[in-house]
Coordinates of C-alpha atoms and ligand atoms in Angstrom, one line a residue:
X1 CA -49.6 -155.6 52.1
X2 CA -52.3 -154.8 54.6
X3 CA -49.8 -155.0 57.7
X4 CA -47.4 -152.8 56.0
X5 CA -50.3 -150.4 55.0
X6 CA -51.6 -150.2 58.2
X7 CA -48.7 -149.7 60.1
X8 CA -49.0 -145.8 60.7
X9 CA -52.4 -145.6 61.3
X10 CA -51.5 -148.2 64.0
X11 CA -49.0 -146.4 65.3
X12 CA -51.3 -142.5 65.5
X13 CA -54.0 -144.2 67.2
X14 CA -51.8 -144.7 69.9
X15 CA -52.3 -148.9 69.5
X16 CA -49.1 -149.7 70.5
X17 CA -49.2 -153.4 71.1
X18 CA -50.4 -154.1 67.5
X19 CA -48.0 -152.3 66.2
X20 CA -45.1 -154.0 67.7
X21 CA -46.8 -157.1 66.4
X22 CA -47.1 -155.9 63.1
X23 CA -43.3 -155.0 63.1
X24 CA -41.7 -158.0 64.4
X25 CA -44.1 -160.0 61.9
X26 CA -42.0 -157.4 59.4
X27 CA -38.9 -158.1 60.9
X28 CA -39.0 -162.3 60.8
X29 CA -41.4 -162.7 58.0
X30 CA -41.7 -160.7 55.0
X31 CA -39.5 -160.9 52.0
X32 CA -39.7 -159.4 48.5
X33 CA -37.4 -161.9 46.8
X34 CA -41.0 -163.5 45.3
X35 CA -41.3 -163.9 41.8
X36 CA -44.5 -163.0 40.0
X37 CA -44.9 -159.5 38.6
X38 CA -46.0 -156.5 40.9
X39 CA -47.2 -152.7 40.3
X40 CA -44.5 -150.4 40.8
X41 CA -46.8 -147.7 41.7
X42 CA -48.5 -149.5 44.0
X43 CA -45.9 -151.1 45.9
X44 CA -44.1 -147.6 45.9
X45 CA -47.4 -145.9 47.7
X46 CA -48.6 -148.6 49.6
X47 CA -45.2 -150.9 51.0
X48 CA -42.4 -148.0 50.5
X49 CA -44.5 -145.3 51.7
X50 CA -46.0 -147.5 54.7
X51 CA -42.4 -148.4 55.7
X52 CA -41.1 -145.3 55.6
X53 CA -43.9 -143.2 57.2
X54 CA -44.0 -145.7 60.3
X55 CA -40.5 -145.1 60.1
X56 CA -40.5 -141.4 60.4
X57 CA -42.9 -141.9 63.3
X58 CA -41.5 -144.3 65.1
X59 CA -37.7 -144.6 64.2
X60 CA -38.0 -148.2 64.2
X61 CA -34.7 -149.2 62.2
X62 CA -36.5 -152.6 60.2
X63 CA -38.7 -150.4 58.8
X64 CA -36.4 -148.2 57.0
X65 CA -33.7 -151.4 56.4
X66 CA -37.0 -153.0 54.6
X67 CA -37.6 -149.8 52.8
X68 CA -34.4 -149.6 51.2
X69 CA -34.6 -153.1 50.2
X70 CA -37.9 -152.6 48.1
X71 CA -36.7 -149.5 46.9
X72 CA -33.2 -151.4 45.5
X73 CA -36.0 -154.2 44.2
X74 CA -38.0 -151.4 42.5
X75 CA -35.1 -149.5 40.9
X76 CA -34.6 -151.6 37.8
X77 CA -38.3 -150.6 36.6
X78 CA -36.3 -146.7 36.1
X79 CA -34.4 -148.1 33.6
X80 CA -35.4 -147.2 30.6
X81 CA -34.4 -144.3 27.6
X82 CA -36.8 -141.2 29.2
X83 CA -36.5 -142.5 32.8
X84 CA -40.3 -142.7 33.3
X85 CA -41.1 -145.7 34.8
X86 CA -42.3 -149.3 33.6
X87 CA -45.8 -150.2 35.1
X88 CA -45.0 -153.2 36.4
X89 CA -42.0 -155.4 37.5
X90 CA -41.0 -159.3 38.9
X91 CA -39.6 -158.6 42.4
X92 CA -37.4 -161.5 42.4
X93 CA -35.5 -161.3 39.1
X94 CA -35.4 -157.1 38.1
X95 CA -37.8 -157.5 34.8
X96 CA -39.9 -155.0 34.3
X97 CA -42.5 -154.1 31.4
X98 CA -45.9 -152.5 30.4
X99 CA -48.9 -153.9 29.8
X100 CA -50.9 -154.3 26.3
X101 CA -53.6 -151.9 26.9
X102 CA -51.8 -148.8 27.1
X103 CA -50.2 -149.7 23.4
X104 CA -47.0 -150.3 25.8
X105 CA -47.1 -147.1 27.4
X106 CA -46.8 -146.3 31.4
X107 CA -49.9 -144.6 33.0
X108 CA -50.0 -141.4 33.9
X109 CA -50.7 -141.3 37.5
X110 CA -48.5 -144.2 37.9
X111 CA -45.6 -142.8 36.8
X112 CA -45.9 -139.4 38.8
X113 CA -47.0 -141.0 41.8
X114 CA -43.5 -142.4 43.2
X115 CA -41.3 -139.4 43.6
X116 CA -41.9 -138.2 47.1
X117 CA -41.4 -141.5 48.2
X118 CA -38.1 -142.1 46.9
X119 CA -37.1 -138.7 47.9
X120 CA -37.6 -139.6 51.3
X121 CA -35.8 -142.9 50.9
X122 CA -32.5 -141.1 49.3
X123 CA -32.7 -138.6 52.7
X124 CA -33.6 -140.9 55.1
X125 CA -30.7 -144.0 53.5
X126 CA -28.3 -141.1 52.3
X127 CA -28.4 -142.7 49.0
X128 CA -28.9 -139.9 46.3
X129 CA -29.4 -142.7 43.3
X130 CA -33.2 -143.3 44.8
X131 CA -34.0 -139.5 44.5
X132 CA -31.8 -139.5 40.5
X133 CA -33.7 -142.0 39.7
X134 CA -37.6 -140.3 39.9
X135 CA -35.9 -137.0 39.2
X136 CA -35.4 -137.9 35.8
X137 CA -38.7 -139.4 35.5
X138 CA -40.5 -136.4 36.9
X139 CA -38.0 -134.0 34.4
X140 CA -39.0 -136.3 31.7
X141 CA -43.0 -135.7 32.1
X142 CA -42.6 -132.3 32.7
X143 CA -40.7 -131.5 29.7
X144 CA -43.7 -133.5 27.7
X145 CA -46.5 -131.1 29.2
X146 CA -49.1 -129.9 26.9
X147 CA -49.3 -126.0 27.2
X148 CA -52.4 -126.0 29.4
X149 CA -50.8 -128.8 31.6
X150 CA -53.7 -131.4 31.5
X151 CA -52.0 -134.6 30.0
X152 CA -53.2 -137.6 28.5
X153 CA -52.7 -140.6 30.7
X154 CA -50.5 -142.4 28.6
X155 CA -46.7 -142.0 28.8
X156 CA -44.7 -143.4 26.5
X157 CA -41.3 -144.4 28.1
X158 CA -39.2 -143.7 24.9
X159 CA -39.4 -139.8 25.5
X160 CA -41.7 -139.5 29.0
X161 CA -44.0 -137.0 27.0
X162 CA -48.0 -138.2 27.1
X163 CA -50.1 -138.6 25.0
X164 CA -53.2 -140.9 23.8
X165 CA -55.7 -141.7 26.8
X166 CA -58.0 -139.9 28.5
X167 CA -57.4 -136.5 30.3
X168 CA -59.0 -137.0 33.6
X169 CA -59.0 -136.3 37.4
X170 CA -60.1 -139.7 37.9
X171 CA -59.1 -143.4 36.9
X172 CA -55.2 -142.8 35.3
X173 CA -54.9 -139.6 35.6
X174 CA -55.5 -138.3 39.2
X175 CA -52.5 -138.3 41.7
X176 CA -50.3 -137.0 38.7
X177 CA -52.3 -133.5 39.4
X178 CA -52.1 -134.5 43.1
X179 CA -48.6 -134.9 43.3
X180 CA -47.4 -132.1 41.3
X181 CA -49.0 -129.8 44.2
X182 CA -47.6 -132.5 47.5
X183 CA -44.2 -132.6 45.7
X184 CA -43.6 -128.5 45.9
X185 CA -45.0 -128.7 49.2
X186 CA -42.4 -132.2 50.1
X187 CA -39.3 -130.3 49.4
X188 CA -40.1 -127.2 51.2
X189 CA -41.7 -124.7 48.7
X190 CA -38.4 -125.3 46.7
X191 CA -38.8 -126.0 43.5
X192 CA -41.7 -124.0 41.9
X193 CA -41.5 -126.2 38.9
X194 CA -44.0 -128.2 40.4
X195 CA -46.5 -125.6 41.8
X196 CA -46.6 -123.9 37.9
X197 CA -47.4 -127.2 36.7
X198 CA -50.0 -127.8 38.8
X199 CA -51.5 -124.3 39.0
X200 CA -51.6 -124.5 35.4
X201 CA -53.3 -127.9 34.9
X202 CA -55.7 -126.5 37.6
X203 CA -56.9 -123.0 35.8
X204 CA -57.2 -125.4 32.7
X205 CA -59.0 -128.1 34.5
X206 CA -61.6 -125.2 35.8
X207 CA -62.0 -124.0 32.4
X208 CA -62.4 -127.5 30.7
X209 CA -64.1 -130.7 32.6
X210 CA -65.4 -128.0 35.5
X211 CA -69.6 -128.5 34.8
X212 CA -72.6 -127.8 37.3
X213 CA -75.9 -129.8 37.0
X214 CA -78.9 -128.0 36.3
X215 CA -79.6 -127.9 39.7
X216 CA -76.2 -126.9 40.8
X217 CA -74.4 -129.5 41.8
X218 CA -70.5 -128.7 40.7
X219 CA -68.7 -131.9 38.8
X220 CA -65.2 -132.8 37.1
X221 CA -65.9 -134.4 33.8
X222 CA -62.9 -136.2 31.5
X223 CA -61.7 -135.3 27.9
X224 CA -62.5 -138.5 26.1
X225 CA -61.9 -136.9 22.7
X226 CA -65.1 -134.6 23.7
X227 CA -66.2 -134.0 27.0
X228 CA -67.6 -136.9 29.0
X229 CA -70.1 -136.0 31.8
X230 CA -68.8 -139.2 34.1
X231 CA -67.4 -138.5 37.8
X232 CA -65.1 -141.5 39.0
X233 CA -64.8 -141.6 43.2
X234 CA -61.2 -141.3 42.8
X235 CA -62.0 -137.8 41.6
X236 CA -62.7 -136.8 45.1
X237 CA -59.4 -136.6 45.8
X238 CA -59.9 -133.2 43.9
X239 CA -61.7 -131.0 46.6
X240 CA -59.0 -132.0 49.6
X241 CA -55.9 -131.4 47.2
X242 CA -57.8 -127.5 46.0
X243 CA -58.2 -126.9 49.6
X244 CA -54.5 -128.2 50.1
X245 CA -53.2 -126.0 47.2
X246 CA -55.3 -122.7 48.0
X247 CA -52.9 -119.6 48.7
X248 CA -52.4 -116.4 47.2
X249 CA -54.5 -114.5 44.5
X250 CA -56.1 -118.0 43.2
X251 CA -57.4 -119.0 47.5
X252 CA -60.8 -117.8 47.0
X253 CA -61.4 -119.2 43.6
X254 CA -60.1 -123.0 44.6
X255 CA -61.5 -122.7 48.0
X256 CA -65.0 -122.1 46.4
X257 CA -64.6 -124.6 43.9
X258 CA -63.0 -127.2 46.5
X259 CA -66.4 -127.0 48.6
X260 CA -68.6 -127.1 45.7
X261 CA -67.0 -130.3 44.7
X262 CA -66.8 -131.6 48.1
X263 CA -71.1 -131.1 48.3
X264 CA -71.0 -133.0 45.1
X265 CA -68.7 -135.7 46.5
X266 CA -71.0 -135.7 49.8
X267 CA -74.1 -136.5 47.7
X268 CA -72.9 -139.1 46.4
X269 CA -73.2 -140.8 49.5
X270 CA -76.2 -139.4 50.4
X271 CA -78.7 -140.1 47.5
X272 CA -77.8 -143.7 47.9
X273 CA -79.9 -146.3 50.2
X274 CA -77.1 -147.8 51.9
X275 CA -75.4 -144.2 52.3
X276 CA -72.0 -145.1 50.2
X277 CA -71.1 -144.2 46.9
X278 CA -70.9 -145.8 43.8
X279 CA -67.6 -146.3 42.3
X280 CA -68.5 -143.7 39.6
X281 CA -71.5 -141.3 38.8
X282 CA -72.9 -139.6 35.4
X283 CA -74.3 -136.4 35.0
X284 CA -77.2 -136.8 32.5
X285 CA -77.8 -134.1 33.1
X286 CA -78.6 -134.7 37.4
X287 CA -76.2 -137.5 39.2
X288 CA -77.0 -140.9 38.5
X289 CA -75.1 -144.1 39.3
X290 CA -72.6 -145.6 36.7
X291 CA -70.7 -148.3 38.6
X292 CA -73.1 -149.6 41.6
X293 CA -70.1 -151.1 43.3
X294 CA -68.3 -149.1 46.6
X295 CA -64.7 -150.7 47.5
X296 CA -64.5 -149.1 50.7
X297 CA -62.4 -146.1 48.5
X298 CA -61.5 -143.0 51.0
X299 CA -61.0 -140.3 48.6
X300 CA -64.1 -138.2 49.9
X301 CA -63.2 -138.6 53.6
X302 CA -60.0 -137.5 52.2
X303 CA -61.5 -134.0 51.1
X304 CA -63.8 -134.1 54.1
X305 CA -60.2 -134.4 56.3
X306 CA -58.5 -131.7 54.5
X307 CA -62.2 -129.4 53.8
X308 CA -62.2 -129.7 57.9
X309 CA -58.7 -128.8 58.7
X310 CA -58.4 -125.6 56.0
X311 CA -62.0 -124.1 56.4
X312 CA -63.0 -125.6 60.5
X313 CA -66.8 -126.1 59.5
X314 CA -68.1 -128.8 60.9
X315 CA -70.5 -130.1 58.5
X316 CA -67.8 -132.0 57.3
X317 CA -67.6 -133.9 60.4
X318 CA -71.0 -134.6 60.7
X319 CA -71.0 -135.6 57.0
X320 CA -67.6 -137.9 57.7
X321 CA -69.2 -139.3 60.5
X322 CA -72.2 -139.9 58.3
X323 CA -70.0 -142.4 56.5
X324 CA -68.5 -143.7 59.1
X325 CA -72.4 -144.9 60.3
X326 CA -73.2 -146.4 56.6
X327 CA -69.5 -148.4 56.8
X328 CA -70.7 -149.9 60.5
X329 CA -74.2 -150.7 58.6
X330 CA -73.7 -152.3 55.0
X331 CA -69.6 -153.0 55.2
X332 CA -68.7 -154.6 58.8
X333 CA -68.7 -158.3 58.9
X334 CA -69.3 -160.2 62.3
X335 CA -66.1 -162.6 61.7
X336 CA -63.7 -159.0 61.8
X337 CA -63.1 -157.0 59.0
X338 CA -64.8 -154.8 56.7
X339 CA -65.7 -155.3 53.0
X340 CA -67.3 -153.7 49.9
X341 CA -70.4 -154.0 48.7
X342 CA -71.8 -155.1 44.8
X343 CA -74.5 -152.6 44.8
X344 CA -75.0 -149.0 47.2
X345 CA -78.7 -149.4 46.1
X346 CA -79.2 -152.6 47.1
X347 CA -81.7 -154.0 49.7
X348 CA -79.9 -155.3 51.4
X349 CA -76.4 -155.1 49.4
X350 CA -74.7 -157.9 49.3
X351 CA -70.9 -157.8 50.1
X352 CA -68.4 -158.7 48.4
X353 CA -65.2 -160.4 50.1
X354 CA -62.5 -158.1 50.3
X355 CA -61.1 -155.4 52.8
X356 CA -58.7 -153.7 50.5
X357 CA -55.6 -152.4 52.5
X358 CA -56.3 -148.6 51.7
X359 CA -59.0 -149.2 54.0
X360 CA -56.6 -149.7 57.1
X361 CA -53.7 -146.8 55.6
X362 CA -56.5 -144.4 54.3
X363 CA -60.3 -144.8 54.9
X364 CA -60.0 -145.3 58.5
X365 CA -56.6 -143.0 59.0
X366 CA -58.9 -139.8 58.0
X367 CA -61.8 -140.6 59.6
X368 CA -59.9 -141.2 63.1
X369 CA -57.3 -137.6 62.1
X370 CA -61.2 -135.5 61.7
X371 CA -61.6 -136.6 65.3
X372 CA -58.6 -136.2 66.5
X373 CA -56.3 -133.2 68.0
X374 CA -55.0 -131.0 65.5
X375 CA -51.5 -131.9 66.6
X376 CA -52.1 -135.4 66.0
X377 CA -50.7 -134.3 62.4
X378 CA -49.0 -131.2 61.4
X379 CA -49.6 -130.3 57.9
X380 CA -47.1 -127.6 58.0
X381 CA -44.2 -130.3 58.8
X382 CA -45.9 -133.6 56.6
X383 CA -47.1 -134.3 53.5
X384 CA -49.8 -137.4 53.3
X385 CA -49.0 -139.3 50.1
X386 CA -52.0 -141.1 47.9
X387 CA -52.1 -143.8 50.1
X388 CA -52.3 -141.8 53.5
X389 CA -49.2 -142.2 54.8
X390 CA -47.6 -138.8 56.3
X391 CA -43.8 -138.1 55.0
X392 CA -41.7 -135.8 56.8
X393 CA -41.1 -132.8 54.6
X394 CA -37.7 -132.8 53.7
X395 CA -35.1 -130.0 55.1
Ligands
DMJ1 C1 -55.3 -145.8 46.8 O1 -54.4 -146.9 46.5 C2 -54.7 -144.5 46.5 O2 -55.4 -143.5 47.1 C3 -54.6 -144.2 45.0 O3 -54.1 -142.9 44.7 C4 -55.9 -144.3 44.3 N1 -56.6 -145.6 44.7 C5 -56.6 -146.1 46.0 C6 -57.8 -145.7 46.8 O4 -59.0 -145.6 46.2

């Protein structure tokens, strides 16, 4: 997982020789025809959209022959009476199901978080049944929109329309919002379907979970029945995709709100000893740490990327490299590698033993594209998916 994930950013920082490595590991070494069950969602973001962006950047012809292999391996999960997605499925044998805790529903952000990638498989493999098949499912979740577009994050697959969970930006809920913007913007401005939806589920959102702190700090709460006053990091997706999404009548109104967001986000690096954030905040009524743990998540230098490129104030450099510092400090281990740590108060915090592989496709990729020419990536031409890997948008 972490050689396919880190394949692109391999490939823009100009280090050639790994990359080569990385692909004829690819080529002579990694097969899918494992049992043991998998997350679609995941291995749609991270394998099939690693494969195909390092693809699209390097025309490397294994890459795309190993994407349409997953994505023939993955198709079998679309089966089902709306089209919306199982959660999970065995690679080797085609059998796919959901899990218990959802009451046998799909999740939310799961289930809308596949359909650029497919998209680009069908036009890059000429094989229209990839881009059918999360058609459907994307019709399907549409069609089961509430009126003010925020939705529940569970999706039953009989009829694709959610309902039951929590409505949230964060855990469950947040690349749904973030892909109904990317996937207008990944067709070419096409099909304003997609823009209404999310437009929509963003006045409602500003209406709704949109709270400020009694000294002003701006937050995203969830609808947990009644309003919940708890900020996941995954939420900081928000700010980048506002700036992302900011045209027209609505630009000043999500520009504003994507930089009061992004302050928010910043603090919660800042107010912490070891200068990383917690995995989620509360607002009671001023921030204070829920989760203590930080997994070396990249959803804030996401904003801080996109905050840079749409608004060219550089306290969001300073602020990114700010993190950068604290991931040298608490995160690096001397054996290679980087890792998360149990507690972002701690003295010193201890580390846990993981470098997750969104740390190689994502954390790192937008530190390294704030530094980096403009021209390195052209928004106008690519849209980054959730796991940071740019996709050509399609003709
Ligand atoms: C990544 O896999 C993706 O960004 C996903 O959308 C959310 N979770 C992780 C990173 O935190």
């Amino acid at each position: 997982m972490t050689i396919v994930d880190a394949l692109d950013t391999l490939y823009m920082m100009g280090l050639k020789d790994e990359f080569n490595e990385c692909v004829s590991w690819i080529d002579k070494s990694l097969r899918f025809d494992k049992g043991g069950d998998v997350s679609v969602f995941e291995t749609t973001i991270r394998i099939l959209g690693g494969l195909l962006s390092a693809f699209d950047l390097s025309g490397e012809d294994i890459l795309l022959r190993k994407a349409d292999e997953i994505g023939t391996r993955l198709l079998p999960a679309f089966r089902t009476a709306s089209g919306v997605p199982y959660t999970t499925i065995n690679l080797a044998t085609g059998i796919a199901h959901n899990p218990g805790w959802s009451g046998g529903a799909s999740i939310l952000a799961e289930a809308g978080t596949v359909q650029i990638e497919f998209r680009s498989l069908a036009w890059h493999t000429k094989k229209p049944e990839y881009a059918a098949a999360v058609n459907r499912a994307m019709d399907a979740l549409l069609a089961g929109l509430p009126p003010d577009g925020l939705c529940p994050s569970y999706v039953p697959i009989s009829d694709g329309h959610c309902r039951g969970g929590p409505i949230t930006f964060g855990a469950l809920g947040d690349s749904f919002y973030e892909y109904e913007l990317k996937q207008y913007l990944h067709g070419g401005r096409k099909d304003i379907r997609y823009r209404e939806a999310w437009d929509r589920a963003i006045e409602s959102m500003m209406q709704k979970l949109i709270r400020k702190t009694p000294s002003g700090l701006t937050y995203v709460g969830e609808m947990t029945g009644s309003f919940n006053a708890k900020m996941d990091h995954l939420a900081c997706f928000l700010p980048g995709n506002l700036a992302l999404g900011a045209e027209g009548p609505r630009y000043e109104a999500y520009m504003s709100l994507a930089k009061e967001l992004g302050r928010t986000c910043h603090e919660m690096y800042a107010r912490q000893r070891s200068g990383l954030s917690p995995e989620f905040v509360t607002f009671n009524p001023e921030m204070s740490v829920g989760a203590a743990y930080y997994i070396l998540r990249p959803e804030t230098l996401e904003a801080f990327f996109y905050l840079w490129r749409f608004t060219g104030d550089a306290i969001y450099k300073e602020w990114a490299w700010d993190v950068f510092q604290a991931l040298e400090k608490n995160c690096r281990v001397a054996s290679g590698g980087y890792v998360g740590i149990r507690d972002v108060n701690g003295s010193p915090p201890s580390q846990d033993d993981l470098m997750q592989s969104f740390f190689l496709a994502e954390t790192l990729k937008y530190l390294f594209l704030m530094f980096a020419p403009e021209s390195t990536l052209d928004l106008d031409h690519w849209v980054i998916n959730t796991e940071a890997h740019p996709l050509r948008v399609l003709p």
